Amino acid sequence: DSSSLYEKEKYPHRRLNNYGGLGGKYDTRVYPAKSLCSHCGLCDTRFIHYVKDSCAFLNQHIGELEYAVHGKERDLEKENELYFGVHLDMLAARMKQPLQGAQWSGIVTTIATRLLETGKVQGVVCVTNEESDRFQPKPILATTVEQIFASRVNKPTLSPNLSVLDAVESSGFTRIAVIGVGCQVEALRSVQSRLGLEKLYVLGTPCVDNVTRKGLDKFLRTTSSSPSTVVHYEFMQDFRVHFKHDDRVIGGNGKRWEETVPFFGLKTNELKDIFAPSCLSCFDYVNSLADLVVGYMGAPFGWQWIVIRNETGLEMLDLISSQVETMPLSSSGNRKQAVQNSIPAYDQGMTLPMWVAQLLGVVIDKLGPKGLEYARFSIDSHFTRNYLYLKRNHPNILQRHVPEYARRIIEQYHLPQ
Ligand code: FAD
Ligand code: SF4
């Protein structure tokens, strides 16, 4: 029973492993979602009592929660809602003065800071890293601007952000913000009414292809030519992975080296097992239940993509209106054939020679999907891949776990058996 499990494992985060959660045999023994657990942190708190109804992998109930949070479910007949969820508006934005060391221009960190400075919240749940390891996540309830600043940049590893919910409860705070990805936010929304809060601001990012800490090492070793110096990476809209290196590696321009590797050059056969099973089973790429989502994939290269889901989201974005420049989103190209081609290529673990990958990267960057069509390309590719993964590995949950919007998206493609 889940409560006794919690008693036994009262301080699990003392034994953080490469999952950012419990190690080895505990990963499957303790956490109720077993191999599908994303180590969102809920089960490291007393809220494990509600795991059966709250866990994104045990009880996918995005539609019901969309209604509770935004006052409506997404309209599946409108393409933008089908893909990007309930929203009042979407736009491209970037900080006029980019925040040094942030993942993109630092919109998330700046909003979180403003929430605290303006007294709208007393604390912000976010994730810093262990001192000894830049990629090892360390969730905190930040109460100072310095702590929020320290949480900037992605930790591209499963992160138990909700593990600080006990601290939130014992703080007595009634107004907080939580920064998180889809699976964390779904669990959070499920227990929100039990937190005794007057106001909760949920600032989300999209999330996909997250890895275990060990998987991250393999990804860096396999993909970057200088794995030990990588401080930051992102899969970008130009169909390349961009790796930023520390100052031990200087590029031709005299600045820190930015290495790029085309998506089509990734060693798919070797990388297939690095993504966490939770991320291979996820259909909430766009973080449907956050108030405001800050990503990049629907925006032009170099800009961030903002999805304002409700009035609370608008209130957060307003806090930084004088610090950002914005522009409308656009969409061009046609993703369909590229997605269809990617399905068997990934499934069979095909890897192209690097010169072919480079060439293909240049061509698709020039002629391929852009703006919102690029975002749809990424969503379609991941949903079809994840559907096949679930069908083959967890057929018993396929029916209840895949939301209707995802089924409609997947139905556009021909999938192998
Ligand atoms: P910053 O100001 O640098 O702040 C980053 C914030 O993210 C911090 O507050 C930190 O607390 C939080 N954070 C960092 N790591 C994690 C984590 N593992 N779990 C929860 N919270 C975390 N956007 C897309 O459009 N498409 C994608 O495919 C995509 N994939 C992503 C995959 C991962 C694993 C993550 C964490 C994010 C992804 N994003 C994606 C979002 C994007 O990379 C940026 O995080 C976002 O645009 C915000 O940039 P920023 O400069 O405003 O963030
Ligand atoms: Fe618990 Fe979160 Fe894992 Fe689900 S994903 S079992 S809620 S820690």
Short mmCIF file of C-alpha atoms and ligand atoms in Angstrom, two decimals:
data_model
loop_
_atom_site.label_atom_id
_atom_site.label_comp_id
_atom_site.label_asym_id
_atom_site.label_seq_id
_atom_site.Cartn_x
_atom_site.Cartn_y
_atom_site.Cartn_z
CA ASP A 1 0.00 0.00 0.00
CA SER A 2 1.28 3.38 -1.00
CA SER A 3 1.32 4.99 2.46
CA SER A 4 3.58 2.33 3.93
CA LEU A 5 5.84 2.63 0.93
CA TYR A 6 6.17 6.30 1.73
CA GLU A 7 7.00 5.55 5.37
CA LYS A 8 9.69 3.10 4.29
CA GLU A 9 11.17 5.54 1.83
CA LYS A 10 10.80 8.74 3.75
CA TYR A 11 13.91 10.41 2.45
CA PRO A 12 14.32 8.93 -1.01
CA HIS A 13 15.97 11.98 -2.54
CA ARG A 14 19.01 11.33 -0.34
CA ARG A 15 19.73 8.48 -2.67
CA LEU A 16 19.24 10.20 -5.97
CA ASN A 17 20.50 8.16 -8.84
CA ASN A 18 20.69 8.72 -12.53
CA TYR A 19 16.90 8.89 -12.75
CA GLY A 20 16.87 11.77 -10.31
CA GLY A 21 14.90 9.28 -8.24
CA LEU A 22 15.52 6.09 -6.38
CA GLY A 23 18.15 3.75 -7.67
CA GLY A 24 18.35 0.26 -9.12
CA LYS A 25 15.72 -2.17 -7.94
CA TYR A 26 13.86 0.60 -6.12
CA ASP A 27 12.95 2.23 -9.40
CA THR A 28 10.48 -0.52 -10.15
CA ARG A 29 9.75 -1.70 -6.62
CA VAL A 30 8.81 1.52 -4.93
CA TYR A 31 7.24 3.80 -7.47
CA PRO A 32 3.67 2.92 -8.28
CA ALA A 33 3.97 3.55 -12.04
CA LYS A 34 6.87 1.09 -12.07
CA SER A 35 8.96 1.28 -15.26
CA LEU A 36 6.81 4.11 -16.61
CA CYS A 37 7.53 6.35 -13.62
CA SER A 38 8.99 9.70 -14.66
CA HIS A 39 10.14 10.41 -11.10
CA CYS A 40 8.06 13.56 -11.02
CA GLY A 41 8.58 13.70 -7.26
CA LEU A 42 4.98 13.29 -6.08
CA CYS A 43 5.74 9.92 -4.54
CA ASP A 44 8.62 11.38 -2.52
CA THR A 45 6.03 13.30 -0.51
CA ARG A 46 2.99 12.56 1.60
CA PHE A 47 0.92 13.14 -1.56
CA ILE A 48 1.84 9.62 -2.60
CA HIS A 49 -1.49 8.79 -0.94
CA TYR A 50 -3.19 10.20 -4.03
CA VAL A 51 -0.92 8.65 -6.61
CA LYS A 52 -3.49 6.28 -8.09
CA ASP A 53 -5.65 9.17 -9.23
CA SER A 54 -2.89 11.73 -9.82
CA CYS A 55 -0.02 10.03 -11.60
CA ALA A 56 0.17 10.94 -15.29
CA PHE A 57 1.05 7.33 -16.11
CA LEU A 58 -1.48 5.55 -13.89
CA ASN A 59 -4.44 7.79 -14.60
CA GLN A 60 -4.06 9.95 -17.70
CA HIS A 61 -6.93 12.43 -17.31
CA ILE A 62 -5.78 15.51 -19.19
CA GLY A 63 -9.24 16.29 -20.63
CA GLU A 64 -10.89 16.34 -17.21
CA LEU A 65 -8.13 18.52 -15.78
CA GLU A 66 -8.19 20.89 -18.78
CA TYR A 67 -11.82 21.52 -17.96
CA ALA A 68 -11.05 22.10 -14.26
CA VAL A 69 -8.08 24.39 -14.90
CA HIS A 70 -8.98 26.29 -18.07
CA GLY A 71 -12.77 26.02 -17.93
CA LYS A 72 -12.91 24.03 -21.18
CA GLU A 73 -11.43 21.02 -22.91
CA ARG A 74 -9.53 21.49 -26.16
CA ASP A 75 -11.71 21.72 -29.25
CA LEU A 76 -10.56 18.84 -31.43
CA GLU A 77 -12.08 20.40 -34.54
CA LYS A 78 -9.70 23.39 -34.35
CA GLU A 79 -6.26 22.35 -35.57
CA ASN A 80 -4.35 24.68 -33.25
CA GLU A 81 -6.20 23.41 -30.17
CA LEU A 82 -5.93 19.79 -31.28
CA TYR A 83 -2.16 20.21 -31.41
CA PHE A 84 -1.30 22.86 -28.83
CA GLY A 85 -4.12 22.56 -26.30
CA VAL A 86 -6.49 25.13 -24.84
CA HIS A 87 -5.18 28.66 -25.30
CA LEU A 88 -6.19 32.29 -25.44
CA ASP A 89 -3.27 33.23 -27.66
CA MET A 90 0.14 32.12 -28.96
CA LEU A 91 3.05 34.31 -30.00
CA ALA A 92 6.80 34.46 -30.51
CA ALA A 93 8.85 36.38 -27.94
CA ARG A 94 12.38 36.88 -26.70
CA MET A 95 14.02 38.89 -23.98
CA LYS A 96 15.41 42.21 -25.24
CA GLN A 97 18.37 41.53 -22.95
CA PRO A 98 18.83 37.73 -23.02
CA LEU A 99 19.56 36.26 -19.62
CA GLN A 100 23.11 34.94 -19.45
CA GLY A 101 23.22 31.16 -19.01
CA ALA A 102 19.50 30.55 -19.59
CA GLN A 103 18.28 27.81 -21.93
CA TRP A 104 16.96 30.28 -24.52
CA SER A 105 16.51 33.94 -23.68
CA GLY A 106 15.45 33.33 -20.06
CA ILE A 107 11.74 34.18 -20.23
CA VAL A 108 10.91 31.50 -17.66
CA THR A 109 13.47 32.71 -15.13
CA THR A 110 12.50 36.34 -15.63
CA ILE A 111 8.78 35.69 -15.11
CA ALA A 112 9.49 33.62 -11.99
CA THR A 113 11.68 36.39 -10.63
CA ARG A 114 9.02 39.03 -11.29
CA LEU A 115 6.37 36.88 -9.57
CA LEU A 116 8.50 36.90 -6.44
CA GLU A 117 9.59 40.55 -6.65
CA THR A 118 6.04 41.81 -7.10
CA GLY A 119 4.85 39.78 -4.12
CA LYS A 120 2.43 37.75 -6.21
CA VAL A 121 4.05 34.63 -4.78
CA GLN A 122 6.01 33.76 -1.65
CA GLY A 123 7.97 30.93 -3.24
CA VAL A 124 8.74 29.28 -6.58
CA VAL A 125 9.20 25.55 -7.13
CA CYS A 126 12.02 25.16 -9.64
CA VAL A 127 15.07 22.98 -10.20
CA THR A 128 18.72 23.82 -9.67
CA ASN A 129 21.54 21.32 -10.01
CA GLU A 130 23.85 19.50 -7.65
CA GLU A 131 27.09 21.41 -7.18
CA SER A 132 29.15 18.45 -8.29
CA ASP A 133 27.13 17.79 -11.43
CA ARG A 134 25.61 20.41 -13.71
CA PHE A 135 23.10 17.88 -15.10
CA GLN A 136 21.94 16.32 -11.80
CA PRO A 137 18.63 17.99 -10.90
CA LYS A 138 18.01 19.38 -7.43
CA PRO A 139 14.47 20.71 -6.98
CA ILE A 140 13.95 23.57 -4.53
CA LEU A 141 11.30 25.88 -3.17
CA ALA A 142 13.03 29.15 -4.04
CA THR A 143 12.33 32.16 -1.87
CA THR A 144 14.98 34.52 -3.20
CA VAL A 145 15.77 35.97 -6.61
CA GLU A 146 19.26 34.43 -6.39
CA GLN A 147 17.80 30.94 -5.98
CA ILE A 148 15.51 31.41 -8.97
CA PHE A 149 18.42 32.69 -11.03
CA ALA A 150 20.40 29.58 -10.09
CA SER A 151 17.63 27.39 -11.50
CA ARG A 152 17.87 28.75 -15.05
CA VAL A 153 18.77 26.40 -17.94
CA ASN A 154 17.35 22.93 -18.63
CA LYS A 155 18.38 19.88 -16.71
CA PRO A 156 17.74 17.43 -19.54
CA THR A 157 17.17 14.60 -17.07
CA LEU A 158 14.10 13.34 -15.21
CA SER A 159 13.64 15.72 -12.33
CA PRO A 160 11.58 15.13 -9.18
CA ASN A 161 10.29 18.73 -9.03
CA LEU A 162 7.25 17.78 -6.95
CA SER A 163 9.44 16.31 -4.22
CA VAL A 164 9.34 19.74 -2.57
CA LEU A 165 5.55 19.67 -2.10
CA ASP A 166 5.97 18.65 1.55
CA ALA A 167 8.18 21.72 1.99
CA VAL A 168 5.52 23.86 0.30
CA GLU A 169 2.93 22.57 2.73
CA SER A 170 5.07 23.07 5.81
CA SER A 171 6.11 26.57 4.69
CA GLY A 172 2.56 27.76 5.22
CA PHE A 173 2.79 29.74 1.97
CA THR A 174 -0.51 30.39 0.30
CA ARG A 175 0.72 31.84 -3.00
CA ILE A 176 3.29 29.94 -4.98
CA ALA A 177 4.47 29.35 -8.52
CA VAL A 178 5.55 25.99 -9.88
CA ILE A 179 7.77 25.58 -12.92
CA GLY A 180 7.44 22.17 -14.48
CA VAL A 181 7.01 19.84 -17.43
CA GLY A 182 3.83 18.01 -18.44
CA CYS A 183 3.95 14.90 -16.22
CA GLN A 184 4.85 16.99 -13.17
CA VAL A 185 2.08 19.45 -13.91
CA GLU A 186 -0.57 16.75 -14.41
CA ALA A 187 0.21 15.27 -10.97
CA LEU A 188 0.37 18.75 -9.43
CA ARG A 189 -3.02 19.75 -10.84
CA SER A 190 -4.50 16.55 -9.45
CA VAL A 191 -3.46 17.40 -5.88
CA GLN A 192 -3.68 21.18 -6.19
CA SER A 193 -6.86 21.47 -4.11
CA ARG A 194 -5.10 19.66 -1.22
CA LEU A 195 -2.25 22.17 -0.98
CA GLY A 196 -4.24 24.83 0.87
CA LEU A 197 -3.23 27.54 -1.58
CA GLU A 198 -5.00 30.80 -2.38
CA LYS A 199 -3.21 31.12 -5.69
CA LEU A 200 -1.07 28.82 -7.79
CA TYR A 201 0.80 29.99 -10.90
CA VAL A 202 1.92 27.16 -13.17
CA LEU A 203 4.66 28.12 -15.57
CA GLY A 204 5.38 25.23 -17.92
CA THR A 205 7.77 24.22 -20.64
CA PRO A 206 7.15 21.65 -23.34
CA CYS A 207 9.14 18.48 -22.76
CA VAL A 208 10.17 15.51 -24.84
CA ASP A 209 12.86 12.82 -25.01
CA ASN A 210 14.08 13.26 -21.49
CA VAL A 211 16.73 10.87 -20.32
CA THR A 212 18.10 9.26 -17.23
CA ARG A 213 21.39 10.66 -15.94
CA LYS A 214 23.17 7.56 -17.27
CA GLY A 215 21.31 7.84 -20.58
CA LEU A 216 22.48 11.44 -20.85
CA ASP A 217 26.11 10.33 -20.63
CA LYS A 218 25.50 7.87 -23.44
CA PHE A 219 23.74 10.50 -25.56
CA LEU A 220 26.62 12.95 -25.13
CA ARG A 221 29.25 10.27 -25.76
CA THR A 222 27.48 9.07 -28.89
CA THR A 223 26.55 12.43 -30.37
CA SER A 224 29.02 15.15 -29.34
CA SER A 225 32.67 15.14 -30.27
CA SER A 226 33.56 16.64 -26.87
CA PRO A 227 31.06 15.15 -24.38
CA SER A 228 32.85 16.25 -21.21
CA THR A 229 32.67 19.96 -22.04
CA VAL A 230 28.95 20.17 -22.94
CA VAL A 231 27.08 22.56 -20.65
CA HIS A 232 23.85 22.93 -22.61
CA TYR A 233 22.10 21.40 -25.60
CA GLU A 234 18.85 21.70 -27.50
CA PHE A 235 17.17 20.05 -30.50
CA MET A 236 16.44 23.15 -32.58
CA GLN A 237 14.12 24.28 -35.35
CA ASP A 238 16.91 24.03 -37.96
CA PHE A 239 16.81 20.21 -37.58
CA ARG A 240 20.11 20.19 -35.71
CA VAL A 241 21.15 19.49 -32.14
CA HIS A 242 23.11 22.50 -30.83
CA PHE A 243 25.66 21.74 -28.12
CA LYS A 244 27.20 24.62 -26.17
CA HIS A 245 30.59 23.86 -24.65
CA ASP A 246 32.37 25.39 -21.68
CA ASP A 247 35.39 27.65 -22.08
CA ARG A 248 37.77 24.71 -22.48
CA VAL A 249 36.66 24.56 -26.14
CA ILE A 250 36.79 27.76 -28.15
CA GLY A 251 35.23 27.95 -31.62
CA GLY A 252 36.62 29.64 -34.75
CA ASN A 253 34.96 32.94 -33.77
CA GLY A 254 36.96 33.10 -30.52
CA LYS A 255 33.85 32.38 -28.45
CA ARG A 256 32.77 29.21 -26.68
CA TRP A 257 32.21 26.50 -29.27
CA GLU A 258 28.68 25.81 -30.47
CA GLU A 259 28.71 22.37 -32.08
CA THR A 260 25.84 21.34 -34.34
CA VAL A 261 24.84 17.81 -35.34
CA PRO A 262 21.99 17.17 -37.82
CA PHE A 263 19.02 15.17 -36.42
CA PHE A 264 19.40 12.78 -39.34
CA GLY A 265 22.97 12.02 -38.30
CA LEU A 266 22.00 10.77 -34.83
CA LYS A 267 22.99 7.16 -34.20
CA THR A 268 19.37 6.04 -33.74
CA ASN A 269 20.34 2.39 -33.34
CA GLU A 270 22.55 3.19 -30.33
CA LEU A 271 20.30 5.86 -28.86
CA LYS A 272 17.02 3.97 -28.90
CA ASP A 273 17.29 2.84 -25.30
CA ILE A 274 18.42 6.10 -23.72
CA PHE A 275 15.04 7.84 -23.54
CA ALA A 276 13.14 7.19 -20.34
CA PRO A 277 10.16 4.82 -20.80
CA SER A 278 7.96 7.58 -19.32
CA CYS A 279 8.96 9.92 -22.16
CA LEU A 280 8.39 7.21 -24.74
CA SER A 281 4.85 6.92 -23.35
CA CYS A 282 4.04 10.61 -23.05
CA PHE A 283 1.40 12.44 -25.08
CA ASP A 284 1.59 15.76 -23.25
CA TYR A 285 4.50 17.27 -25.11
CA VAL A 286 2.90 20.77 -24.97
CA ASN A 287 2.17 20.82 -21.24
CA SER A 288 -1.61 21.12 -21.57
CA LEU A 289 -2.29 22.00 -17.94
CA ALA A 290 0.14 24.86 -17.31
CA ASP A 291 -1.23 28.42 -17.28
CA LEU A 292 1.58 29.65 -19.52
CA VAL A 293 3.91 27.53 -21.65
CA VAL A 294 7.30 28.77 -22.82
CA GLY A 295 9.04 26.68 -25.46
CA TYR A 296 10.64 27.35 -28.83
CA MET A 297 9.37 24.92 -31.40
CA GLY A 298 6.45 26.96 -32.85
CA ALA A 299 8.57 30.09 -33.24
CA PRO A 300 11.21 31.15 -35.78
CA PHE A 301 14.81 30.19 -35.04
CA GLY A 302 16.19 32.23 -32.13
CA TRP A 303 12.74 33.10 -30.73
CA GLN A 304 10.69 31.50 -27.98
CA TRP A 305 7.18 30.16 -28.47
CA ILE A 306 4.61 31.30 -25.93
CA VAL A 307 1.24 29.63 -25.34
CA ILE A 308 -1.07 31.63 -23.07
CA ARG A 309 -3.63 29.12 -21.86
CA ASN A 310 -5.73 31.25 -19.50
CA GLU A 311 -5.98 34.53 -17.58
CA THR A 312 -3.35 33.45 -15.05
CA GLY A 313 -0.97 32.83 -17.94
CA LEU A 314 -1.70 36.29 -19.31
CA GLU A 315 -1.06 37.82 -15.90
CA MET A 316 2.37 36.16 -15.80
CA LEU A 317 3.33 37.29 -19.29
CA ASP A 318 2.20 40.86 -18.52
CA LEU A 319 4.82 40.99 -15.77
CA ILE A 320 7.61 41.07 -18.36
CA SER A 321 5.85 42.97 -21.17
CA SER A 322 8.37 45.82 -21.17
CA GLN A 323 11.33 43.41 -21.21
CA VAL A 324 10.37 41.31 -24.23
CA GLU A 325 9.94 41.87 -27.93
CA THR A 326 7.16 39.87 -29.56
CA MET A 327 5.87 38.98 -32.99
CA PRO A 328 3.04 36.88 -34.43
CA LEU A 329 3.68 33.23 -35.25
CA SER A 330 3.77 31.91 -38.77
CA SER A 331 3.58 28.53 -40.41
CA SER A 332 4.90 27.19 -43.72
CA GLY A 333 5.85 23.97 -45.50
CA ASN A 334 4.26 20.56 -45.20
CA ARG A 335 5.41 18.14 -42.52
CA LYS A 336 3.42 15.07 -43.54
CA GLN A 337 5.88 13.26 -45.81
CA ALA A 338 8.82 13.97 -43.50
CA VAL A 339 6.89 12.51 -40.55
CA GLN A 340 5.80 9.45 -42.54
CA ASN A 341 9.42 8.84 -43.62
CA SER A 342 10.67 9.22 -40.06
CA ILE A 343 8.42 6.45 -38.70
CA PRO A 344 10.13 3.38 -40.27
CA ALA A 345 13.54 5.10 -40.09
CA TYR A 346 13.30 5.38 -36.32
CA ASP A 347 11.57 2.03 -35.93
CA GLN A 348 14.35 0.20 -37.74
CA GLY A 349 17.07 2.28 -36.08
CA MET A 350 18.46 3.53 -39.38
CA THR A 351 21.57 5.73 -39.21
CA LEU A 352 22.73 7.74 -42.20
CA PRO A 353 26.38 8.47 -43.04
CA MET A 354 27.23 11.93 -41.68
CA TRP A 355 27.74 13.58 -45.10
CA VAL A 356 24.26 12.43 -46.22
CA ALA A 357 22.81 13.63 -42.90
CA GLN A 358 24.50 17.03 -43.30
CA LEU A 359 23.14 17.40 -46.82
CA LEU A 360 19.64 16.31 -45.82
CA GLY A 361 19.82 18.76 -42.90
CA VAL A 362 20.60 21.66 -45.24
CA VAL A 363 17.81 20.71 -47.68
CA ILE A 364 15.13 20.22 -45.03
CA ASP A 365 16.16 23.39 -43.23
CA LYS A 366 15.60 25.33 -46.50
CA LEU A 367 12.47 23.57 -47.74
CA GLY A 368 11.03 21.83 -44.69
CA PRO A 369 8.30 22.80 -42.20
CA LYS A 370 8.70 26.09 -40.35
CA GLY A 371 7.03 27.83 -37.41
CA LEU A 372 3.87 26.10 -36.21
CA GLU A 373 4.26 23.49 -38.96
CA TYR A 374 7.66 22.58 -37.45
CA ALA A 375 5.97 22.20 -34.05
CA ARG A 376 3.37 19.91 -35.64
CA PHE A 377 6.20 17.95 -37.30
CA SER A 378 7.82 17.38 -33.92
CA ILE A 379 4.53 16.46 -32.22
CA ASP A 380 3.53 14.04 -35.00
CA SER A 381 6.94 12.32 -35.03
CA HIS A 382 6.94 11.84 -31.26
CA PHE A 383 3.31 10.78 -30.92
CA THR A 384 3.62 8.13 -33.66
CA ARG A 385 6.85 6.84 -32.15
CA ASN A 386 5.37 6.74 -28.65
CA TYR A 387 2.18 5.04 -29.81
CA LEU A 388 4.26 2.24 -31.35
CA TYR A 389 6.36 1.99 -28.19
CA LEU A 390 3.27 1.61 -26.00
CA LYS A 391 1.57 -0.80 -28.36
CA ARG A 392 4.60 -3.07 -28.30
CA ASN A 393 5.66 -2.69 -24.68
CA HIS A 394 2.54 -1.82 -22.69
CA PRO A 395 -0.44 -2.88 -24.83
CA ASN A 396 -2.62 -3.24 -21.72
CA ILE A 397 -2.62 0.52 -21.09
CA LEU A 398 -2.83 1.71 -24.68
CA GLN A 399 -6.58 2.25 -24.60
CA ARG A 400 -6.74 4.33 -21.44
CA HIS A 401 -3.42 6.13 -21.73
CA VAL A 402 -3.59 7.69 -25.21
CA PRO A 403 -5.79 10.83 -25.20
CA GLU A 404 -8.33 11.33 -27.99
CA TYR A 405 -6.41 14.33 -29.41
CA ALA A 406 -3.29 12.17 -29.78
CA ARG A 407 -5.27 9.39 -31.51
CA ARG A 408 -6.54 11.87 -34.08
CA ILE A 409 -3.01 13.08 -34.74
CA ILE A 410 -1.62 9.55 -35.05
CA GLU A 411 -4.44 8.43 -37.36
CA GLN A 412 -3.04 10.67 -40.10
CA TYR A 413 -0.15 8.23 -40.59
CA HIS A 414 0.45 4.69 -41.63
CA LEU A 415 2.18 2.82 -38.78
CA PRO A 416 4.05 -0.48 -39.08
CA GLN A 417 2.78 -3.44 -37.03
P1 FAD B 1 15.23 29.34 -18.42
O1 FAD B 1 15.00 30.75 -18.02
O2 FAD B 1 16.62 28.87 -18.66
O3 FAD B 1 14.56 28.44 -17.28
C1 FAD B 1 14.49 27.03 -17.41
C2 FAD B 1 13.52 26.52 -16.35
O4 FAD B 1 13.25 25.14 -16.57
C3 FAD B 1 14.02 26.65 -14.94
O5 FAD B 1 13.08 27.39 -14.22
C4 FAD B 1 14.08 25.23 -14.38
O6 FAD B 1 13.53 25.19 -13.08
C5 FAD B 1 13.19 24.46 -15.34
N1 FAD B 1 13.68 23.10 -15.62
C6 FAD B 1 14.91 22.79 -16.07
N2 FAD B 1 15.01 21.47 -16.25
C7 FAD B 1 13.84 20.93 -15.89
C8 FAD B 1 13.33 19.60 -15.84
N3 FAD B 1 14.07 18.55 -16.22
N4 FAD B 1 12.07 19.41 -15.39
C9 FAD B 1 11.31 20.46 -15.02
N5 FAD B 1 11.72 21.74 -15.06
C10 FAD B 1 12.97 21.96 -15.49
N6 FAD B 1 10.60 23.29 -25.87
C11 FAD B 1 10.13 23.09 -27.12
O7 FAD B 1 9.55 23.99 -27.72
N7 FAD B 1 10.29 21.87 -27.73
C12 FAD B 1 10.91 20.82 -27.13
O8 FAD B 1 11.06 19.75 -27.73
C13 FAD B 1 11.40 21.00 -25.80
N8 FAD B 1 11.99 19.98 -25.13
C14 FAD B 1 12.38 20.17 -23.83
C15 FAD B 1 12.89 19.07 -23.12
C16 FAD B 1 13.23 19.23 -21.75
C17 FAD B 1 13.76 18.03 -21.00
C18 FAD B 1 13.04 20.48 -21.11
C19 FAD B 1 13.36 20.63 -19.63
C20 FAD B 1 12.53 21.56 -21.82
C21 FAD B 1 12.21 21.42 -23.19
N9 FAD B 1 11.68 22.47 -23.92
C22 FAD B 1 11.23 22.29 -25.20
C23 FAD B 1 11.61 23.85 -23.34
C24 FAD B 1 12.82 24.72 -23.77
O9 FAD B 1 13.99 23.92 -23.89
C25 FAD B 1 13.11 25.82 -22.72
O10 FAD B 1 13.20 25.22 -21.44
C26 FAD B 1 12.04 26.85 -22.65
O11 FAD B 1 11.88 27.45 -23.91
C27 FAD B 1 12.38 27.92 -21.60
O12 FAD B 1 13.56 28.60 -21.96
P2 FAD B 1 14.06 29.82 -21.02
O13 FAD B 1 15.34 30.35 -21.57
O14 FAD B 1 12.92 30.76 -20.85
O15 FAD B 1 14.30 28.99 -19.67
FE1 SF4 B 2 4.73 8.74 -8.56
FE2 SF4 B 2 5.30 10.66 -10.32
FE3 SF4 B 2 6.37 8.20 -10.59
FE4 SF4 B 2 3.76 8.57 -11.05
S1 SF4 B 2 5.47 9.47 -12.22
S2 SF4 B 2 4.68 6.90 -9.86
S3 SF4 B 2 3.27 10.15 -9.53
S4 SF4 B 2 6.77 9.66 -8.90
#
